[in-house]
Amino acid sequence: MLNISAEQHLSDGRNYHHGDLRRALISAARALITETQDWTFSLREVARRAGVSHNAPYNHFPEKRDMLAAVAADGFETLRQRTLQAIQSTQSAREALAKCAHAYVQNGVENPALYRLMFGSELARDNQWPDEAHAAGQRTKAVIEEIVCRGADSGEFAVDIDDTDELTGVVLSLWSAVHGLTMFVIDGMTGTSRSVPELVDQLVAMQCRGLRSRMAQ
Amino acid sequence: MLNISAEQHLSDGRNYHHGDLRRALISAARALITETQDWTFSLREVARRAGVSHNAPYNHFPEKRDMLAAVAADGFETLRQRTLQAIQSTQSAREALAKCAHAYVQNGVENPALYRLMFGSELARDNQWPDEAHAAGQRTKAVIEEIVCRGADSGEFAVDIDDTDELTGVVLSLWSAVHGLTMFVIDGMTGTSRSVPELVDQLVAMQCRGLRSRMAQ
DNA sequence: ACCTGAACACCGTTCAAGT
DNA sequence: ACCTGAACACCGTTCAAGT
């Protein structure tokens, strides 16, 4: 994954402090988020963990927010890889969508704070996201787009993928549903005792039904 | 709405500082969020705005987080009222769902920071939400549940509302989709030039299709 | 180019005290 | 019961200086 350990760097012959402090800071911050399930820790604490002075981070990030944005981008990359792996060797678009959704939700459940950072975040400044995090999010979206195109090709989904607007809208609707469910599960807002996989299955079933028949809107 | 002004308090004959500082603090914080589109302001700043010493808030909230949670609950209440009003005098469940979704998304777009606070939030401590915010969220969910029940009664939606699990799952799926879309619109992650109303319409159309026919899952 | 240490203006929270 | 003021340990960020 993206978490290159300190040892690897050192065995590289590169000095931890001079070779890749940026990466080390991101790793340290991500580890802190994973451990504490919170990101109210200080930038100084991250620097301490990385074994550098409390200002060293400013050589790599303009301010704290930008470092968190880099962690978020890292989280998006992990999510992308996990969903991508989940749809390997699936037999149908329908199955791929289900597998993707399960992997997606589980990724969030396993590290709620990181998932919250990726989306909920005060990363936005003036309601504008840092480019790095934004781009990483778009790459994650591409996985869903691939599934939709596959379903259209196979005839499973009644989507006109040559109509860019329609394709984008469908992809966005699907991502919205899966993302929303992930948030509610994480936040304990489901208000039911049903298992997470059951909820995911029901959501996917409903979305697939919506994609199959295309009556008057 | 819930924003009772200072004047109203004073005309009540109640002293602003002794009568309802809690409410005044929530209002001040909400105003700060609305103005700055951020909630990294300090608790001391909120106290300043309310014209009290920097510790007065501690008489009403155990810590800063709890005050933000109260603001979030306030935001949920506004959202609930706006969606509730949107579905008044609608002719069908289908129309109600559309109107509700439009009002919901627009509410988020009008005050992104508040919406982010309500959901994305580091309000959670140990992944557990403050009771007040949690309860307010559940009340918002009830609006969607009402629409689904109405659609089941009228035969518009093929949902067995006597099956609690199924009903909960459907409501959660719908809420997930609308919430997810709201977040993506706010975060500028839609990756399309289509208008927000168009995206909402497409999402609603897809969800309704999913609710109408019930073939083998 | 990258890192350090001192410095500045702030903050969340606690505590003893006032009414 | 509610509010104040002083105090504590911290933080983000800047700056001058070191290599």
Short mmCIF file of C-alpha atoms (C1' of nucleotides) in Angstrom, two decimals:
data_model
loop_
_atom_site.label_atom_id
_atom_site.label_comp_id
_atom_site.label_asym_id
_atom_site.label_seq_id
_atom_site.Cartn_x
_atom_site.Cartn_y
_atom_site.Cartn_z
CA MET A 1 0.00 0.00 0.00
CA LEU A 2 1.08 3.57 0.32
CA ASN A 3 2.44 3.25 3.81
CA ILE A 4 6.10 2.93 3.20
CA SER A 5 7.77 2.18 6.50
CA ALA A 6 10.72 4.02 7.94
CA GLU A 7 12.79 0.89 7.65
CA GLN A 8 12.27 0.74 3.93
CA HIS A 9 13.52 4.26 3.61
CA LEU A 10 16.56 3.59 5.68
CA SER A 11 17.42 0.43 3.80
CA ASP A 12 17.15 2.63 0.76
CA GLY A 13 20.23 4.28 2.09
CA ARG A 14 18.20 7.48 2.29
CA ASN A 15 18.12 9.38 5.54
CA TYR A 16 14.69 9.43 7.12
CA HIS A 17 14.99 13.08 7.90
CA HIS A 18 16.28 14.22 4.60
CA GLY A 19 15.01 11.67 2.14
CA ASP A 20 11.28 11.63 2.41
CA LEU A 21 10.01 13.56 5.37
CA ARG A 22 6.86 14.44 3.51
CA ARG A 23 5.91 10.78 3.15
CA ALA A 24 6.94 10.11 6.75
CA LEU A 25 4.71 12.90 8.00
CA ILE A 26 1.75 11.62 6.04
CA SER A 27 2.32 8.13 7.42
CA ALA A 28 2.65 9.42 10.97
CA ALA A 29 -0.53 11.46 10.65
CA ARG A 30 -2.45 8.59 9.15
CA ALA A 31 -1.28 6.31 11.92
CA LEU A 32 -2.39 8.86 14.49
CA ILE A 33 -5.82 9.10 12.89
CA THR A 34 -6.14 5.33 12.77
CA GLU A 35 -5.10 4.94 16.40
CA THR A 36 -7.00 7.79 17.96
CA GLN A 37 -9.91 7.97 15.50
CA ASP A 38 -9.59 11.70 15.59
CA TRP A 39 -7.62 14.38 13.83
CA THR A 40 -7.55 17.06 16.46
CA PHE A 41 -3.96 16.15 17.22
CA SER A 42 -1.45 18.89 16.69
CA LEU A 43 0.94 19.31 13.86
CA ARG A 44 3.64 19.42 16.49
CA GLU A 45 2.63 15.94 17.60
CA VAL A 46 3.03 14.63 14.07
CA ALA A 47 6.45 16.21 13.88
CA ARG A 48 7.36 14.61 17.20
CA ARG A 49 6.31 11.19 15.90
CA ALA A 50 8.42 11.67 12.84
CA GLY A 51 11.34 12.69 15.03
CA VAL A 52 11.78 16.18 13.66
CA SER A 53 11.43 19.66 15.05
CA HIS A 54 8.00 21.19 15.23
CA ASN A 55 8.60 23.36 12.18
CA ALA A 56 10.10 20.83 9.81
CA PRO A 57 6.61 20.11 8.37
CA TYR A 58 6.47 23.65 7.04
CA ASN A 59 9.11 22.72 4.52
CA HIS A 60 6.63 20.32 2.96
CA PHE A 61 3.19 21.76 3.63
CA PRO A 62 2.11 25.41 3.67
CA GLU A 63 -0.06 24.70 6.70
CA LYS A 64 -1.65 21.95 8.76
CA ARG A 65 -4.67 21.72 6.52
CA ASP A 66 -2.56 20.77 3.56
CA MET A 67 -0.98 17.92 5.42
CA LEU A 68 -4.39 16.56 6.34
CA ALA A 69 -5.41 16.93 2.71
CA ALA A 70 -2.46 14.76 1.73
CA VAL A 71 -3.59 12.13 4.23
CA ALA A 72 -7.08 12.28 2.73
CA ALA A 73 -5.66 11.77 -0.76
CA ASP A 74 -3.77 8.77 0.61
CA GLY A 75 -7.05 7.42 1.98
CA PHE A 76 -8.75 7.84 -1.39
CA GLU A 77 -5.98 5.89 -3.03
CA THR A 78 -6.42 3.01 -0.57
CA LEU A 79 -10.15 3.02 -1.18
CA ARG A 80 -9.64 2.98 -4.93
CA GLN A 81 -7.30 0.04 -4.74
CA ARG A 82 -9.59 -1.95 -2.47
CA THR A 83 -12.68 -1.44 -4.62
CA LEU A 84 -10.68 -2.14 -7.74
CA GLN A 85 -9.49 -5.41 -6.27
CA ALA A 86 -13.00 -6.31 -5.17
CA ILE A 87 -14.35 -6.24 -8.71
CA GLN A 88 -11.62 -8.47 -10.11
CA SER A 89 -12.91 -11.71 -11.55
CA THR A 90 -16.57 -10.85 -11.15
CA GLN A 91 -19.03 -12.42 -13.55
CA SER A 92 -21.37 -9.52 -14.14
CA ALA A 93 -21.70 -5.78 -13.66
CA ARG A 94 -24.36 -6.47 -11.09
CA GLU A 95 -21.98 -8.65 -9.11
CA ALA A 96 -19.20 -6.11 -9.53
CA LEU A 97 -21.40 -3.34 -8.17
CA ALA A 98 -22.29 -5.45 -5.14
CA LYS A 99 -18.68 -6.43 -4.45
CA CYS A 100 -17.55 -2.86 -4.93
CA ALA A 101 -20.18 -1.53 -2.54
CA HIS A 102 -19.32 -4.08 0.14
CA ALA A 103 -15.63 -3.27 -0.10
CA TYR A 104 -16.36 0.44 -0.12
CA VAL A 105 -18.52 0.40 3.00
CA GLN A 106 -16.17 -1.93 4.82
CA ASN A 107 -13.23 0.30 4.06
CA GLY A 108 -15.08 3.12 5.77
CA VAL A 109 -16.13 1.03 8.74
CA GLU A 110 -12.59 -0.14 9.34
CA ASN A 111 -11.28 3.40 9.67
CA PRO A 112 -14.16 5.79 10.26
CA ALA A 113 -12.02 8.78 11.17
CA LEU A 114 -10.03 8.53 7.96
CA TYR A 115 -13.20 8.22 5.93
CA ARG A 116 -14.67 11.25 7.70
CA LEU A 117 -11.52 13.20 7.02
CA MET A 118 -11.76 12.33 3.33
CA PHE A 119 -15.27 13.67 2.99
CA GLY A 120 -16.69 15.51 5.94
CA SER A 121 -13.61 17.51 6.32
CA GLU A 122 -12.73 21.08 6.98
CA LEU A 123 -10.15 20.47 4.36
CA ALA A 124 -12.21 22.75 2.20
CA ARG A 125 -11.19 26.35 2.34
CA ASP A 126 -13.79 28.71 0.97
CA ASN A 127 -15.63 25.57 -0.02
CA GLN A 128 -12.81 24.65 -2.34
CA TRP A 129 -10.89 21.42 -1.98
CA PRO A 130 -7.14 21.04 -2.19
CA ASP A 131 -6.31 19.80 -5.69
CA GLU A 132 -4.59 16.67 -4.52
CA ALA A 133 -7.58 15.39 -2.53
CA HIS A 134 -10.00 16.39 -5.25
CA ALA A 135 -8.12 14.50 -7.94
CA ALA A 136 -7.87 11.42 -5.74
CA GLY A 137 -11.63 11.52 -5.23
CA GLN A 138 -12.24 11.64 -8.96
CA ARG A 139 -10.05 8.59 -9.47
CA THR A 140 -12.17 6.70 -6.98
CA LYS A 141 -15.27 7.67 -8.92
CA ALA A 142 -13.77 6.15 -12.05
CA VAL A 143 -14.13 2.68 -10.55
CA ILE A 144 -17.90 3.07 -10.42
CA GLU A 145 -17.96 4.49 -13.91
CA GLU A 146 -16.19 1.41 -15.16
CA ILE A 147 -18.85 -0.80 -13.61
CA VAL A 148 -21.68 1.18 -15.14
CA CYS A 149 -20.11 1.03 -18.59
CA ARG A 150 -19.64 -2.69 -18.24
CA GLY A 151 -23.30 -3.11 -17.30
CA ALA A 152 -24.40 -1.02 -20.25
CA ASP A 153 -22.28 -3.09 -22.62
CA SER A 154 -23.63 -6.36 -21.31
CA GLY A 155 -27.19 -5.09 -21.38
CA GLU A 156 -27.61 -5.45 -17.62
CA PHE A 157 -28.13 -1.72 -17.13
CA ALA A 158 -30.29 0.42 -19.37
CA VAL A 159 -27.92 3.36 -19.52
CA ASP A 160 -26.95 5.29 -22.63
CA ILE A 161 -23.26 5.73 -21.94
CA ASP A 162 -22.81 7.80 -25.07
CA ASP A 163 -24.86 10.47 -23.36
CA THR A 164 -22.19 11.93 -21.10
CA ASP A 165 -24.68 13.72 -18.90
CA GLU A 166 -26.70 10.59 -18.33
CA LEU A 167 -23.63 8.52 -17.56
CA THR A 168 -22.28 11.09 -15.13
CA GLY A 169 -25.65 11.36 -13.43
CA VAL A 170 -25.95 7.62 -13.00
CA VAL A 171 -22.41 7.27 -11.66
CA LEU A 172 -23.00 10.13 -9.27
CA SER A 173 -26.28 8.64 -8.05
CA LEU A 174 -24.64 5.32 -7.35
CA TRP A 175 -21.66 6.86 -5.61
CA SER A 176 -23.98 9.08 -3.60
CA ALA A 177 -25.98 6.11 -2.38
CA VAL A 178 -22.93 4.07 -1.39
CA HIS A 179 -21.16 7.04 0.17
CA GLY A 180 -24.27 8.07 2.08
CA LEU A 181 -24.81 4.60 3.46
CA THR A 182 -21.18 4.43 4.54
CA MET A 183 -21.55 7.66 6.48
CA PHE A 184 -24.74 6.54 8.19
CA VAL A 185 -23.25 3.23 9.17
CA ILE A 186 -20.16 4.96 10.54
CA ASP A 187 -22.22 7.47 12.44
CA GLY A 188 -24.53 4.83 13.87
CA MET A 189 -27.48 6.54 12.25
CA THR A 190 -28.95 3.47 10.59
CA GLY A 191 -31.43 3.04 13.41
CA THR A 192 -31.74 -0.65 12.81
CA SER A 193 -30.21 -3.85 14.02
CA ARG A 194 -29.74 -5.22 10.53
CA SER A 195 -26.22 -6.16 9.64
CA VAL A 196 -24.18 -3.89 7.42
CA PRO A 197 -23.91 -6.46 4.60
CA GLU A 198 -27.69 -6.80 4.60
CA LEU A 199 -28.11 -3.05 4.30
CA VAL A 200 -25.60 -2.92 1.47
CA ASP A 201 -27.35 -5.76 -0.36
CA GLN A 202 -30.70 -4.04 -0.11
CA LEU A 203 -29.27 -0.76 -1.34
CA VAL A 204 -27.54 -2.41 -4.28
CA ALA A 205 -30.67 -4.35 -5.19
CA MET A 206 -32.69 -1.15 -5.24
CA GLN A 207 -30.12 0.67 -7.36
CA CYS A 208 -29.96 -2.17 -9.85
CA ARG A 209 -33.72 -2.19 -10.20
CA GLY A 210 -33.53 1.52 -10.88
CA LEU A 211 -30.97 0.91 -13.60
CA ARG A 212 -32.76 -1.89 -15.31
CA SER A 213 -36.17 -0.62 -16.32
CA ARG A 214 -36.55 2.78 -17.87
CA MET A 215 -40.14 3.84 -17.91
CA ALA A 216 -41.33 7.41 -18.21
CA GLN A 217 -39.45 9.40 -15.65
CA MET B 1 -36.90 29.53 12.88
CA LEU B 2 -34.74 28.63 15.82
CA ASN B 3 -32.66 31.75 15.76
CA ILE B 4 -34.21 33.80 18.49
CA SER B 5 -32.64 37.23 18.41
CA ALA B 6 -31.14 39.05 21.34
CA GLU B 7 -33.81 41.71 21.05
CA GLN B 8 -36.55 39.18 21.60
CA HIS B 9 -34.90 38.06 24.76
CA LEU B 10 -34.50 41.55 26.05
CA SER B 11 -38.09 42.48 25.25
CA ASP B 12 -38.94 39.40 27.24
CA GLY B 13 -37.62 41.29 30.22
CA ARG B 14 -34.99 38.59 30.55
CA ASN B 15 -31.37 39.59 30.73
CA TYR B 16 -29.40 38.36 27.73
CA HIS B 17 -26.61 37.22 29.95
CA HIS B 18 -28.65 35.46 32.50
CA GLY B 19 -31.73 34.37 30.63
CA ASP B 20 -30.62 32.24 27.77
CA LEU B 21 -26.92 32.33 27.22
CA ARG B 22 -26.99 28.80 25.93
CA ARG B 23 -29.29 29.78 23.08
CA ALA B 24 -27.28 32.95 22.47
CA LEU B 25 -24.07 30.96 22.19
CA ILE B 26 -25.62 28.53 19.72
CA SER B 27 -26.88 31.43 17.63
CA ALA B 28 -23.54 33.18 17.71
CA ALA B 29 -21.72 30.01 16.70
CA ARG B 30 -24.17 29.29 13.92
CA ALA B 31 -23.80 32.84 12.64
CA LEU B 32 -20.02 32.47 12.68
CA ILE B 33 -20.24 29.25 10.71
CA THR B 34 -22.60 30.80 8.20
CA GLU B 35 -20.38 33.85 7.75
CA THR B 36 -16.98 32.24 7.68
CA GLN B 37 -18.01 28.84 6.27
CA ASP B 38 -15.70 27.28 8.77
CA TRP B 39 -15.83 26.13 12.36
CA THR B 40 -12.20 26.45 13.34
CA PHE B 41 -13.08 29.60 15.25
CA SER B 42 -12.38 29.51 18.94
CA LEU B 43 -14.81 29.05 21.75
CA ARG B 44 -13.46 32.30 23.10
CA GLU B 45 -14.54 34.05 19.93
CA VAL B 46 -18.08 32.76 20.37
CA ALA B 47 -18.09 34.01 23.94
CA ARG B 48 -16.84 37.40 22.74
CA ARG B 49 -19.64 37.61 20.22
CA ALA B 50 -22.16 36.80 22.89
CA GLY B 51 -20.61 39.47 25.09
CA VAL B 52 -19.56 37.22 27.94
CA SER B 53 -16.28 36.14 29.43
CA HIS B 54 -14.38 33.37 27.77
CA ASN B 55 -15.44 30.82 30.36
CA ALA B 56 -19.12 31.53 30.55
CA PRO B 57 -19.80 28.83 27.92
CA TYR B 58 -18.54 26.21 30.32
CA ASN B 59 -21.64 26.78 32.39
CA HIS B 60 -23.70 25.42 29.51
CA PHE B 61 -21.45 23.00 27.65
CA PRO B 62 -18.89 20.59 29.08
CA GLU B 63 -16.56 21.43 26.21
CA LYS B 64 -16.34 23.05 22.80
CA ARG B 65 -17.39 19.90 21.00
CA ASP B 66 -20.71 19.87 22.81
CA MET B 67 -21.49 23.39 21.73
CA LEU B 68 -20.82 22.49 18.11
CA ALA B 69 -23.05 19.45 18.56
CA ALA B 70 -25.84 21.75 19.69
CA VAL B 71 -25.34 23.86 16.56
CA ALA B 72 -25.52 20.69 14.47
CA ALA B 73 -28.77 19.70 16.15
CA ASP B 74 -30.07 23.17 15.35
CA GLY B 75 -29.11 22.63 11.72
CA PHE B 76 -30.94 19.30 11.63
CA GLU B 77 -34.04 20.98 12.94
CA THR B 78 -33.90 23.60 10.18
CA LEU B 79 -33.43 20.88 7.59
CA ARG B 80 -36.37 18.94 8.97
CA GLN B 81 -38.64 21.94 8.85
CA ARG B 82 -37.64 22.86 5.30
CA THR B 83 -38.17 19.37 3.92
CA LEU B 84 -41.42 19.06 5.82
CA GLN B 85 -42.65 22.28 4.33
CA ALA B 86 -41.55 21.21 0.86
CA ILE B 87 -43.80 18.16 0.87
CA GLN B 88 -46.88 20.09 1.92
CA SER B 89 -49.68 20.00 -0.64
CA THR B 90 -47.96 17.52 -2.94
CA GLN B 91 -50.15 15.29 -5.06
CA SER B 92 -48.19 12.06 -4.89
CA ALA B 93 -45.44 10.32 -2.97
CA ARG B 94 -43.31 10.56 -6.08
CA GLU B 95 -43.76 14.32 -6.17
CA ALA B 96 -43.18 14.57 -2.44
CA LEU B 97 -39.90 12.68 -2.76
CA ALA B 98 -38.74 14.99 -5.52
CA LYS B 99 -39.71 18.15 -3.63
CA CYS B 100 -38.12 16.83 -0.46
CA ALA B 101 -34.88 15.99 -2.25
CA HIS B 102 -34.68 19.39 -3.91
CA ALA B 103 -35.26 21.18 -0.60
CA TYR B 104 -32.76 18.90 1.12
CA VAL B 105 -29.95 19.48 -1.35
CA GLN B 106 -30.61 23.19 -1.54
CA ASN B 107 -30.50 23.49 2.22
CA GLY B 108 -27.03 21.98 2.10
CA VAL B 109 -25.86 24.16 -0.75
CA GLU B 110 -27.00 27.32 0.99
CA ASN B 111 -24.85 26.63 4.03
CA PRO B 112 -22.22 24.03 3.20
CA ALA B 113 -20.21 24.48 6.37
CA LEU B 114 -23.24 23.88 8.57
CA TYR B 115 -24.17 20.79 6.58
CA ARG B 116 -20.62 19.50 6.85
CA LEU B 117 -20.66 20.09 10.57
CA MET B 118 -23.89 18.11 10.88
CA PHE B 119 -22.45 15.07 9.18
CA GLY B 120 -18.77 15.09 8.45
CA SER B 121 -17.95 16.29 11.85
CA GLU B 122 -15.49 15.49 14.51
CA LEU B 123 -18.46 15.78 16.76
CA ALA B 124 -18.15 12.08 17.22
CA ARG B 125 -16.06 11.03 20.13
CA ASP B 126 -14.98 7.41 20.02
CA ASN B 127 -17.22 7.20 16.98
CA GLN B 128 -20.21 7.97 19.14
CA TRP B 129 -22.41 10.98 18.50
CA PRO B 130 -23.70 13.35 21.13
CA ASP B 131 -27.28 12.35 21.92
CA GLU B 132 -28.76 15.68 20.95
CA ALA B 133 -27.35 15.66 17.43
CA HIS B 134 -28.16 11.98 16.99
CA ALA B 135 -31.80 12.44 17.96
CA ALA B 136 -32.15 15.44 15.66
CA GLY B 137 -30.80 13.35 12.79
CA GLN B 138 -33.36 10.63 13.43
CA ARG B 139 -36.16 13.18 13.33
CA THR B 140 -34.97 14.30 9.92
CA LYS B 141 -35.06 10.71 8.75
CA ALA B 142 -38.69 10.48 9.78
CA VAL B 143 -39.66 12.85 6.97
CA ILE B 144 -38.42 10.38 4.38
CA GLU B 145 -40.10 7.51 6.16
CA GLU B 146 -43.40 9.35 5.93
CA ILE B 147 -42.99 9.73 2.17
CA VAL B 148 -42.19 6.05 1.70
CA CYS B 149 -45.24 5.00 3.73
CA ARG B 150 -47.41 7.32 1.71
CA GLY B 151 -46.09 5.82 -1.53
CA ALA B 152 -46.70 2.31 -0.27
CA ASP B 153 -50.27 3.18 0.69
CA SER B 154 -51.01 4.74 -2.68
CA GLY B 155 -49.42 1.85 -4.53
CA GLU B 156 -46.73 4.07 -6.07
CA PHE B 157 -43.94 2.23 -4.32
CA ALA B 158 -43.74 -1.53 -4.02
CA VAL B 159 -42.59 -1.59 -0.42
CA ASP B 160 -43.93 -3.83 2.34
CA ILE B 161 -44.03 -1.30 5.15
CA ASP B 162 -45.18 -3.92 7.64
CA ASP B 163 -41.73 -5.47 7.27
CA THR B 164 -39.78 -3.13 9.54
CA ASP B 165 -36.44 -4.21 8.17
CA GLU B 166 -37.48 -3.60 4.61
CA LEU B 167 -38.94 -0.20 5.40
CA THR B 168 -35.84 0.86 7.31
CA GLY B 169 -33.62 -0.34 4.51
CA VAL B 170 -35.55 1.56 1.88
CA VAL B 171 -35.62 4.76 3.92
CA LEU B 172 -31.92 4.47 4.60
CA SER B 173 -31.15 3.88 0.93
CA LEU B 174 -33.10 6.96 -0.08
CA TRP B 175 -31.57 9.12 2.61
CA SER B 176 -28.12 7.82 1.67
CA ALA B 177 -28.59 8.76 -1.95
CA VAL B 178 -29.85 12.27 -1.20
CA HIS B 179 -27.27 12.89 1.50
CA GLY B 180 -24.47 11.60 -0.69
CA LEU B 181 -25.48 13.80 -3.59
CA THR B 182 -25.65 16.81 -1.28
CA MET B 183 -22.10 16.20 -0.11
CA PHE B 184 -20.76 15.78 -3.64
CA VAL B 185 -22.46 18.94 -4.82
CA ILE B 186 -21.12 20.85 -1.84
CA ASP B 187 -17.64 19.51 -2.35
CA GLY B 188 -17.68 20.22 -6.07
CA MET B 189 -17.08 16.56 -6.79
CA THR B 190 -19.89 16.12 -9.29
CA GLY B 191 -17.46 16.51 -12.15
CA THR B 192 -20.16 17.75 -14.47
CA SER B 193 -21.61 21.01 -15.63
CA ARG B 194 -25.18 19.81 -15.18
CA SER B 195 -27.27 21.92 -12.89
CA VAL B 196 -27.99 20.74 -9.39
CA PRO B 197 -31.77 20.43 -9.99
CA GLU B 198 -31.06 18.23 -13.01
CA LEU B 199 -28.84 15.96 -10.94
CA VAL B 200 -31.47 15.74 -8.24
CA ASP B 201 -34.18 14.91 -10.77
CA GLN B 202 -32.11 12.14 -12.28
CA LEU B 203 -31.32 10.69 -8.88
CA VAL B 204 -34.95 10.77 -7.80
CA ALA B 205 -36.08 9.21 -11.07
CA MET B 206 -33.63 6.37 -10.59
CA GLN B 207 -34.68 5.79 -7.00
CA CYS B 208 -38.36 5.76 -7.93
CA ARG B 209 -37.73 3.21 -10.65
CA GLY B 210 -35.97 1.09 -8.06
CA LEU B 211 -38.98 1.33 -5.79
CA ARG B 212 -41.57 0.54 -8.39
CA SER B 213 -40.72 -2.83 -9.85
CA ARG B 214 -39.70 -5.65 -7.60
CA MET B 215 -38.25 -8.46 -9.61
CA ALA B 216 -35.97 -11.12 -8.29
CA GLN B 217 -33.22 -9.38 -6.40
"C1'" DA C 1 17.17 23.00 -0.01
"C1'" DC C 2 16.05 21.52 4.37
"C1'" DC C 3 16.11 21.71 9.35
"C1'" DT C 4 16.42 24.01 14.17
"C1'" DG C 5 15.28 27.07 18.24
"C1'" DA C 6 13.38 31.13 20.07
"C1'" DA C 7 9.50 33.99 19.91
"C1'" DC C 8 4.44 35.67 19.40
"C1'" DA C 9 -0.17 35.75 19.87
"C1'" DC C 10 -3.40 32.78 20.65
"C1'" DC C 11 -6.30 28.76 22.51
"C1'" DG C 12 -9.01 25.07 25.60
"C1'" DT C 13 -9.64 24.10 30.09
"C1'" DT C 14 -9.22 24.53 35.28
"C1'" DC C 15 -9.73 26.86 39.52
"C1'" DA C 16 -10.69 30.10 43.09
"C1'" DA C 17 -13.50 33.73 43.72
"C1'" DG C 18 -17.38 36.78 43.32
"C1'" DT C 19 -22.89 37.74 43.01
"C1'" DA D 1 -26.89 28.89 39.72
"C1'" DC D 2 -24.21 31.58 36.81
"C1'" DC D 3 -20.41 34.57 35.65
"C1'" DT D 4 -15.48 36.57 36.02
"C1'" DG D 5 -10.28 36.89 35.97
"C1'" DA D 6 -5.94 34.84 36.56
"C1'" DA D 7 -3.31 30.96 35.49
"C1'" DC D 8 -1.41 26.65 32.88
"C1'" DA D 9 0.13 24.02 29.38
"C1'" DC D 10 -0.34 23.98 24.90
"C1'" DC D 11 -0.73 25.22 19.83
"C1'" DG D 12 -0.09 27.25 14.70
"C1'" DT D 13 2.82 30.08 12.44
"C1'" DT D 14 6.82 33.31 11.64
"C1'" DC D 15 11.56 34.48 11.57
"C1'" DA D 16 16.46 34.50 11.91
"C1'" DA D 17 19.88 31.36 11.88
"C1'" DG D 18 22.43 27.20 10.96
"C1'" DT D 19 24.14 23.16 7.54
#
